[in-house]
PDB file of C-alpha atoms in Angstrom:
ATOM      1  CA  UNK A 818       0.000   0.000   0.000  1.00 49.00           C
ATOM      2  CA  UNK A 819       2.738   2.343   0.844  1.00 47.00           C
ATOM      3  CA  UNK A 820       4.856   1.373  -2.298  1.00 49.00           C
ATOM      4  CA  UNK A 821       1.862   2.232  -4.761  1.00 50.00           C
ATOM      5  CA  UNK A 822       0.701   5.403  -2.992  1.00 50.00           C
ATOM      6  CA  UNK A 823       4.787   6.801  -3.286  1.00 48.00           C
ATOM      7  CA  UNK A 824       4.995   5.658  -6.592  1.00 52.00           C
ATOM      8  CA  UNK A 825       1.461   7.597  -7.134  1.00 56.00           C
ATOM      9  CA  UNK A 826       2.653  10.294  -6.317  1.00 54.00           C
ATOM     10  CA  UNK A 827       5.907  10.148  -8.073  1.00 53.00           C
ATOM     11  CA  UNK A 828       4.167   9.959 -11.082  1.00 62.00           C
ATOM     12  CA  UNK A 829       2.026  12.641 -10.861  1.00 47.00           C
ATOM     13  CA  UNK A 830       4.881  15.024  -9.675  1.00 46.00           C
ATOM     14  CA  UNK A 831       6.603  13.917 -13.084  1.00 45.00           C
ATOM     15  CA  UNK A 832       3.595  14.436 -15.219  1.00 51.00           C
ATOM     16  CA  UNK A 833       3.431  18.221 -13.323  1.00 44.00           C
ATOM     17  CA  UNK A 834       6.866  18.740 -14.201  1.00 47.00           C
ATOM     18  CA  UNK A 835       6.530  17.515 -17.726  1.00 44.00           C
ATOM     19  CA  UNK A 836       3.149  19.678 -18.558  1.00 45.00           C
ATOM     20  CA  UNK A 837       5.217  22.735 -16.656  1.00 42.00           C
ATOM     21  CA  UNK A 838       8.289  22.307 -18.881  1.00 44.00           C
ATOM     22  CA  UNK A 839       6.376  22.052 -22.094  1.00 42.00           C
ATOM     23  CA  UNK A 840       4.184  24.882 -21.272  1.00 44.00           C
ATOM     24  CA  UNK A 841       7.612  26.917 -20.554  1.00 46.00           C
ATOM     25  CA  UNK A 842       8.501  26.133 -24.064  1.00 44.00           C
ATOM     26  CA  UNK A 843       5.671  26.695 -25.887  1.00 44.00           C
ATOM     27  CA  UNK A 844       5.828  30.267 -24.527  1.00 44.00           C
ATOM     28  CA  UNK A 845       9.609  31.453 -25.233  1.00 42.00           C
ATOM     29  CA  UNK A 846       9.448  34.451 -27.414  1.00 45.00           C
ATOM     30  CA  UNK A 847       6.026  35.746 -26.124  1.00 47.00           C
ATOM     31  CA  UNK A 848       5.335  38.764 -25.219  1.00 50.00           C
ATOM     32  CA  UNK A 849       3.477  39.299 -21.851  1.00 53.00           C
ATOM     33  CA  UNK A 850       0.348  40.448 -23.402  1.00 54.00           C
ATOM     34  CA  UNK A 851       0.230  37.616 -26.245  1.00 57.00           C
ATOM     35  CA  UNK A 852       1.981  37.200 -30.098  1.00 64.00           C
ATOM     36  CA  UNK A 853       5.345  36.827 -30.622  1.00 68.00           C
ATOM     37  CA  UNK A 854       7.545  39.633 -29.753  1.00 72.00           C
ATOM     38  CA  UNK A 855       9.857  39.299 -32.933  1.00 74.00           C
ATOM     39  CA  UNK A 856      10.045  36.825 -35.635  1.00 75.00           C
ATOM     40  CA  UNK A 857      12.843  37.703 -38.505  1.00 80.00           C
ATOM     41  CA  UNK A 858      10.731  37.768 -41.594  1.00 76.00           C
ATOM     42  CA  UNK A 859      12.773  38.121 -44.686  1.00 69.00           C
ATOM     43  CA  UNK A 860      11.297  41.733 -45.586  1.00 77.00           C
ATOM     44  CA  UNK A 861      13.484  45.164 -47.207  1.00 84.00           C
ATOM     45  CA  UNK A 862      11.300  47.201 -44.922  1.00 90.00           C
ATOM     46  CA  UNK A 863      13.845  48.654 -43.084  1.00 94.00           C
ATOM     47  CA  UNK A 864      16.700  48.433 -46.050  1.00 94.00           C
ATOM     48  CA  UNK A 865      16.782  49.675 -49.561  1.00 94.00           C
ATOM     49  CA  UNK A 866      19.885  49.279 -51.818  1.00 93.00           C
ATOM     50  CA  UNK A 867      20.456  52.863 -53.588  1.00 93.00           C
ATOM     51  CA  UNK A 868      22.347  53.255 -56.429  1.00 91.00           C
ATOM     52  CA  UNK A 869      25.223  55.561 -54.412  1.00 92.00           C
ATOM     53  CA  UNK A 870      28.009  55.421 -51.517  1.00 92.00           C
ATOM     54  CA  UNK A 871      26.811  55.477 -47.941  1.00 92.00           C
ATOM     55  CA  UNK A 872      28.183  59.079 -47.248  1.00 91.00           C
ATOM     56  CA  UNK A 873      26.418  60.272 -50.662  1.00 93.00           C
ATOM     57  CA  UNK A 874      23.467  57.985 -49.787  1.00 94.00           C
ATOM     58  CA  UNK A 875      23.083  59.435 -46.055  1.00 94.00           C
ATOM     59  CA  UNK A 876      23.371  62.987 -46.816  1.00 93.00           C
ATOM     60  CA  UNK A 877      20.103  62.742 -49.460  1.00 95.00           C
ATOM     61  CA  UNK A 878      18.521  60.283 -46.142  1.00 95.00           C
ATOM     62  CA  UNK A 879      19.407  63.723 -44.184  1.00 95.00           C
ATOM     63  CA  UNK A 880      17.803  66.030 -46.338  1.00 95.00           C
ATOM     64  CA  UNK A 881      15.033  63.973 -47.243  1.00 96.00           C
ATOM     65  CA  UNK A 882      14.021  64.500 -43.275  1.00 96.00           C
ATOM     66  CA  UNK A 883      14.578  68.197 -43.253  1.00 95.00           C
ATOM     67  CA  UNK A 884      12.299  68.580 -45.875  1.00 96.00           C
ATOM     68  CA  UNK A 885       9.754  66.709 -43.790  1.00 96.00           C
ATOM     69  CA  UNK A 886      10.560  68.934 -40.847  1.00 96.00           C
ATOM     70  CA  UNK A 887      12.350  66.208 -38.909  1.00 96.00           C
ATOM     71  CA  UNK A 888      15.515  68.424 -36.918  1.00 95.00           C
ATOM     72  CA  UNK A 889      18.136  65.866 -37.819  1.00 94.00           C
ATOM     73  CA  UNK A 890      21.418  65.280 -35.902  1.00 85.00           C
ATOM     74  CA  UNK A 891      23.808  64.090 -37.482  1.00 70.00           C
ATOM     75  CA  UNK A 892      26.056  61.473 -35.718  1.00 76.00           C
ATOM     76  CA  UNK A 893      28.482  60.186 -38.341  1.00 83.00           C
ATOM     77  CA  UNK A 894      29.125  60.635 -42.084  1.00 84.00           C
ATOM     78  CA  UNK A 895      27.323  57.177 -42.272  1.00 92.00           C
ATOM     79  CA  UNK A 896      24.455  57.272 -39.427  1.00 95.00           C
ATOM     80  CA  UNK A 897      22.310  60.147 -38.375  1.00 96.00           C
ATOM     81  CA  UNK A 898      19.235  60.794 -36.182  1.00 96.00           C
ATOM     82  CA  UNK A 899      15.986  62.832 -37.103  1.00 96.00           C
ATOM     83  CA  UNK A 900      12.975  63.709 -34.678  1.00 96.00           C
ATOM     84  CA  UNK A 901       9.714  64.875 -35.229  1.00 96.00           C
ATOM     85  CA  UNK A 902       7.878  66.224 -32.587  1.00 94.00           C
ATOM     86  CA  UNK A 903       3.499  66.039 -32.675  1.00 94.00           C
ATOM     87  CA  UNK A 904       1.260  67.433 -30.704  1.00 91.00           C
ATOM     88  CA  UNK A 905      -2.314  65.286 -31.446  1.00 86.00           C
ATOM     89  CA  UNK A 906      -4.216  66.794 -28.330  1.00 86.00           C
ATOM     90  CA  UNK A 907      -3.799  69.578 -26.201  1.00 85.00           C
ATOM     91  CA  UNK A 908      -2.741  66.505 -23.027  1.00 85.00           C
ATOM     92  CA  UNK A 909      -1.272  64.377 -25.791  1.00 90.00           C
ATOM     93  CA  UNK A 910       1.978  64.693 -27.140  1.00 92.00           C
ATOM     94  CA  UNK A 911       4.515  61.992 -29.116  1.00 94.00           C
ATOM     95  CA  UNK A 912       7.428  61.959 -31.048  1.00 95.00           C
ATOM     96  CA  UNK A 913       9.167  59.998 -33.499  1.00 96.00           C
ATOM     97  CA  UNK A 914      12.550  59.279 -33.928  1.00 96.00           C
ATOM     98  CA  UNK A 915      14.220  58.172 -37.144  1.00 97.00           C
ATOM     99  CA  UNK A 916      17.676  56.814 -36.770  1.00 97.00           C
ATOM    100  CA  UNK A 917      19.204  56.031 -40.625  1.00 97.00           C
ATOM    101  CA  UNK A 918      22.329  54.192 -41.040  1.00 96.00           C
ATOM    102  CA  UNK A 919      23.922  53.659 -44.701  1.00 95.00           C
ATOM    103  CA  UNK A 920      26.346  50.895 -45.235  1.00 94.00           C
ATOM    104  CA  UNK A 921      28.820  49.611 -48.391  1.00 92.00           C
ATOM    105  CA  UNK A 922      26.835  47.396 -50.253  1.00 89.00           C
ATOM    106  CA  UNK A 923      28.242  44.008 -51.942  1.00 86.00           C
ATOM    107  CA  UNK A 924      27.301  45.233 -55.483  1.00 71.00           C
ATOM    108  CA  UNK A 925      30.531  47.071 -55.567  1.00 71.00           C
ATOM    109  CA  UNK A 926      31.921  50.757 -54.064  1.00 68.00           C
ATOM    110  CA  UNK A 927      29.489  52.594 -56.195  1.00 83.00           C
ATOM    111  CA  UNK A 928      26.358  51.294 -54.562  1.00 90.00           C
ATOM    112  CA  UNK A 929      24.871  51.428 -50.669  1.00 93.00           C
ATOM    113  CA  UNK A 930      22.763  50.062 -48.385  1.00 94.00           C
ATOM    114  CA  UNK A 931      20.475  52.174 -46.432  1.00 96.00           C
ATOM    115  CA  UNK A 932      18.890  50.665 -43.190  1.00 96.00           C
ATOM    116  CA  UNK A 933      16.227  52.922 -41.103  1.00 97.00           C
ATOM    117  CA  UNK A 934      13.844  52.073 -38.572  1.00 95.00           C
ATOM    118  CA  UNK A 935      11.497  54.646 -36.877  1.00 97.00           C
ATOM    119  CA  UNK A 936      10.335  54.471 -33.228  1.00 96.00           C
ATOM    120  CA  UNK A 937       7.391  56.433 -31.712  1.00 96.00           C
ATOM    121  CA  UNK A 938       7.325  57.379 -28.303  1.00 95.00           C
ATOM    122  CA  UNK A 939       3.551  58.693 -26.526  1.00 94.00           C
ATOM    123  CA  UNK A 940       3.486  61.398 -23.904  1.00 93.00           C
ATOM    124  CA  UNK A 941       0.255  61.907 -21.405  1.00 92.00           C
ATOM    125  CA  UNK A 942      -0.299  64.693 -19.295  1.00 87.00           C
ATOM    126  CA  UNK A 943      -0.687  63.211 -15.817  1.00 84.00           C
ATOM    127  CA  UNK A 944      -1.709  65.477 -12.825  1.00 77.00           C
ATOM    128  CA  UNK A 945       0.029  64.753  -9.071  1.00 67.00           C
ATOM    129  CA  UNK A 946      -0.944  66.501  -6.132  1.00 60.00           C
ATOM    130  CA  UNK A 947       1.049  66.868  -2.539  1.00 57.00           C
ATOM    131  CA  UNK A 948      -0.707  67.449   0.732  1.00 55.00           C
ATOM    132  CA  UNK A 949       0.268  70.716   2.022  1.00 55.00           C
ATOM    133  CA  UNK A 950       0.885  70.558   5.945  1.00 56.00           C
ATOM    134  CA  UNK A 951       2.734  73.388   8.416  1.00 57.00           C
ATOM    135  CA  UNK A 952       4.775  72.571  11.399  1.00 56.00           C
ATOM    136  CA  UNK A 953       3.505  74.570  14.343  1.00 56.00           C
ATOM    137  CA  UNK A 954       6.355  74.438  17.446  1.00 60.00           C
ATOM    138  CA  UNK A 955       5.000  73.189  20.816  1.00 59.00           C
ATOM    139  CA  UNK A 956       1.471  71.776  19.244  1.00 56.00           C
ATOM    140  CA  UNK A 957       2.952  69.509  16.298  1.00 57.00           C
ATOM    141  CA  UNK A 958       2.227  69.463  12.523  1.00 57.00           C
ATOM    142  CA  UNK A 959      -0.922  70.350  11.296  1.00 53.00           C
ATOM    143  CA  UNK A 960      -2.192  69.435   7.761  1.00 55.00           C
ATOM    144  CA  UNK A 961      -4.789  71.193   5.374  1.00 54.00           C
ATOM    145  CA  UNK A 962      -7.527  70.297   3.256  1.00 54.00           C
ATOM    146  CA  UNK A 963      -5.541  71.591   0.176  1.00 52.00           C
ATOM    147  CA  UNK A 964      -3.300  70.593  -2.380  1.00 53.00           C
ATOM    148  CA  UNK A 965      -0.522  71.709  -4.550  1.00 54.00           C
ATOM    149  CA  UNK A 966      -0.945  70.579  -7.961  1.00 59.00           C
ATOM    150  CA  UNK A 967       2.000  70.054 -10.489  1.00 69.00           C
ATOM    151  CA  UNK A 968       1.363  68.894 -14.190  1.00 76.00           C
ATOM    152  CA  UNK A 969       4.253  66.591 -16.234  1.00 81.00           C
ATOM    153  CA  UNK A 970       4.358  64.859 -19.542  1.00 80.00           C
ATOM    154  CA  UNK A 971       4.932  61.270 -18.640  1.00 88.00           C
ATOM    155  CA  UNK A 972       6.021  58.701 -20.960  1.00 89.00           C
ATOM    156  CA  UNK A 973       3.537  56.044 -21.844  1.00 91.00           C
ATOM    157  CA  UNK A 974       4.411  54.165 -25.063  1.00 91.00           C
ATOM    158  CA  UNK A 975       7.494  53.529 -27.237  1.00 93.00           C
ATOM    159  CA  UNK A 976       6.849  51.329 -29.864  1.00 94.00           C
ATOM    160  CA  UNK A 977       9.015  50.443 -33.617  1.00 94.00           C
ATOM    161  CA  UNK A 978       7.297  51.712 -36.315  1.00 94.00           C
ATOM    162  CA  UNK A 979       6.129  49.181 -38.771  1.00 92.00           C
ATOM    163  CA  UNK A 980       4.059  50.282 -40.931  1.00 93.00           C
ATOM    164  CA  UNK A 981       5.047  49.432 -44.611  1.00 93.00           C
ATOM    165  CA  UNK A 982       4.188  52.420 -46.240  1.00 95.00           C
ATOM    166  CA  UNK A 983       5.811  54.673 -43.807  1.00 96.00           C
ATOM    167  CA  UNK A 984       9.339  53.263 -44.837  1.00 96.00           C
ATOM    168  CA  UNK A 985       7.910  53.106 -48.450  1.00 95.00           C
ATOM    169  CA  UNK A 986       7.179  57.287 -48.230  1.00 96.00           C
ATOM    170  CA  UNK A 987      10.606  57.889 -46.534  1.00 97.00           C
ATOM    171  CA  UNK A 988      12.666  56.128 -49.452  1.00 96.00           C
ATOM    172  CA  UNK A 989      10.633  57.752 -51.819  1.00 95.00           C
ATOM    173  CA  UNK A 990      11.785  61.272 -50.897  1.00 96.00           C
ATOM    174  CA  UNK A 991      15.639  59.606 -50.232  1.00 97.00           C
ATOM    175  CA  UNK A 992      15.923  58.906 -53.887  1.00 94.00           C
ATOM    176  CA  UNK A 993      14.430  62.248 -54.996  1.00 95.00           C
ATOM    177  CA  UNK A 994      17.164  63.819 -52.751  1.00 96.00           C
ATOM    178  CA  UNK A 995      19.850  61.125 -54.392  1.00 92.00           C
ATOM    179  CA  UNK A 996      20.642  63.339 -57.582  1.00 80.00           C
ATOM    180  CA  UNK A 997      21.376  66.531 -55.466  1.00 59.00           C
ATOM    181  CA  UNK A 998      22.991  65.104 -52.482  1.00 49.00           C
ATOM    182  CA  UNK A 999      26.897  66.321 -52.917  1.00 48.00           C
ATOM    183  CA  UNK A1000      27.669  67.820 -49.565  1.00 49.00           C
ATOM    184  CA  UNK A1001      28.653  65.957 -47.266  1.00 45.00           C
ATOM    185  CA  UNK A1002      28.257  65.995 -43.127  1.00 46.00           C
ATOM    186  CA  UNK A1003      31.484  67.496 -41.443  1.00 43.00           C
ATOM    187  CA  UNK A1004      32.912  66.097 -38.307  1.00 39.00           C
ATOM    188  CA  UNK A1005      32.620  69.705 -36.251  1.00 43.00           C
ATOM    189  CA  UNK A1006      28.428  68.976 -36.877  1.00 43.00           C
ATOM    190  CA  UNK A1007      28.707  65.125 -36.008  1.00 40.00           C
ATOM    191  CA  UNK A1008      30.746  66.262 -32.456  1.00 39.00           C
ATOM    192  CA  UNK A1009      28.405  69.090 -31.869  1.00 37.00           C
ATOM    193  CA  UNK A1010      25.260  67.955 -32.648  1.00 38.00           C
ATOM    194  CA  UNK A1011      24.363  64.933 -31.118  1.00 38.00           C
ATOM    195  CA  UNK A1012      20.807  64.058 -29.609  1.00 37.00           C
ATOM    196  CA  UNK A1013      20.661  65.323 -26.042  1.00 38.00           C
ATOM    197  CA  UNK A1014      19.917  62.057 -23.621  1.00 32.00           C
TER     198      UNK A1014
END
């Protein structure tokens, strides 16, 4: 009787195990809230091979920004940084940052790759208040039925951009810019200008 109620409950600890294992599996590379947090689909989204050298390549990525009134900084002669700030409602606010990077491509010295992703980050304005209370010697502190308000734009989202046609717009304007693009970034405005953190 002993013997089969131990080896009972051996088993069932090993089928517990075995279902907690399996379910441990089955959700690696979830995200919390459900779907698959990334999955590597072959896609040129992000990447476009241009018919120029990265430096030529990045400066027509830089001005293609400034004309959509992005204020770019520009990090290298090969990467650079453009943000766009929106202001949807009057306690609403986001902004999106564009970060370009333009590489040699395998085609040979006269062609680049251009890789950009855009992410979007969401602003609310959320309201705190803090008890006002005065210390009175010999009687202790005393608090009061009011409060001091203070307002602040807290961050509440930050998400990739990944909408196709987003990336389709922004390579559009690139390759207009492509024909022009002859100056190049110097290294005084990639030491001066980078994003403030």
């Amino acid at each position: 009787m002993v013997r089969t109620s131990v080896s009972s409950s051996a088993d069932v600890l090993v089928a517990v195990a075995l279902c907690l294992t399996l379910a441990g599996c089955a959700g690696f590379g979830r995200s919390p809230l459900g779907g698959t947090l990334e999955s590597f689909d072959a896609t040129d989204r992000f990447s476009r091979r241009v018919s120029a050298p990265p430096a030529q390549a990045c400066e027509a990525a830089r001005l293609a920004l400034l004309s959509q009134g992005y204020q770019v900084s520009v990090l290298k002669a090969d990467e650079l940084r453009g943000r766009k700030n929106f202001q949807p409602q009057a306690d609403r606010h986001a902004q999106v940052e564009v970060h370009v990077v333009c590489a040699l491509a395998a085609g040979g010295a006269d062609q680049g790759e251009v890789f950009v992703n855009a992410v979007q980050d969401r602003y609310e304005l959320k309201k705190s208040s803090n008890a006002a209370s005065i210390g009175v010697p010999a009687i202790a502190s005393l608090s009061l039925p009011f409060s001091l308000g203070n307002d602040a734009m807290v961050k509440t989202a930050s998400e990739t951009i990944i909408a196709e046609r987003f990336y389709d717009r922004f390579f559009e304007v690139l390759e207009r810019y492509l024909g022009s693009a002859t100056r190049l970034p110097s290294e005084e405005m990639a030491g001066t200008s980078a994003i403030p953190r």
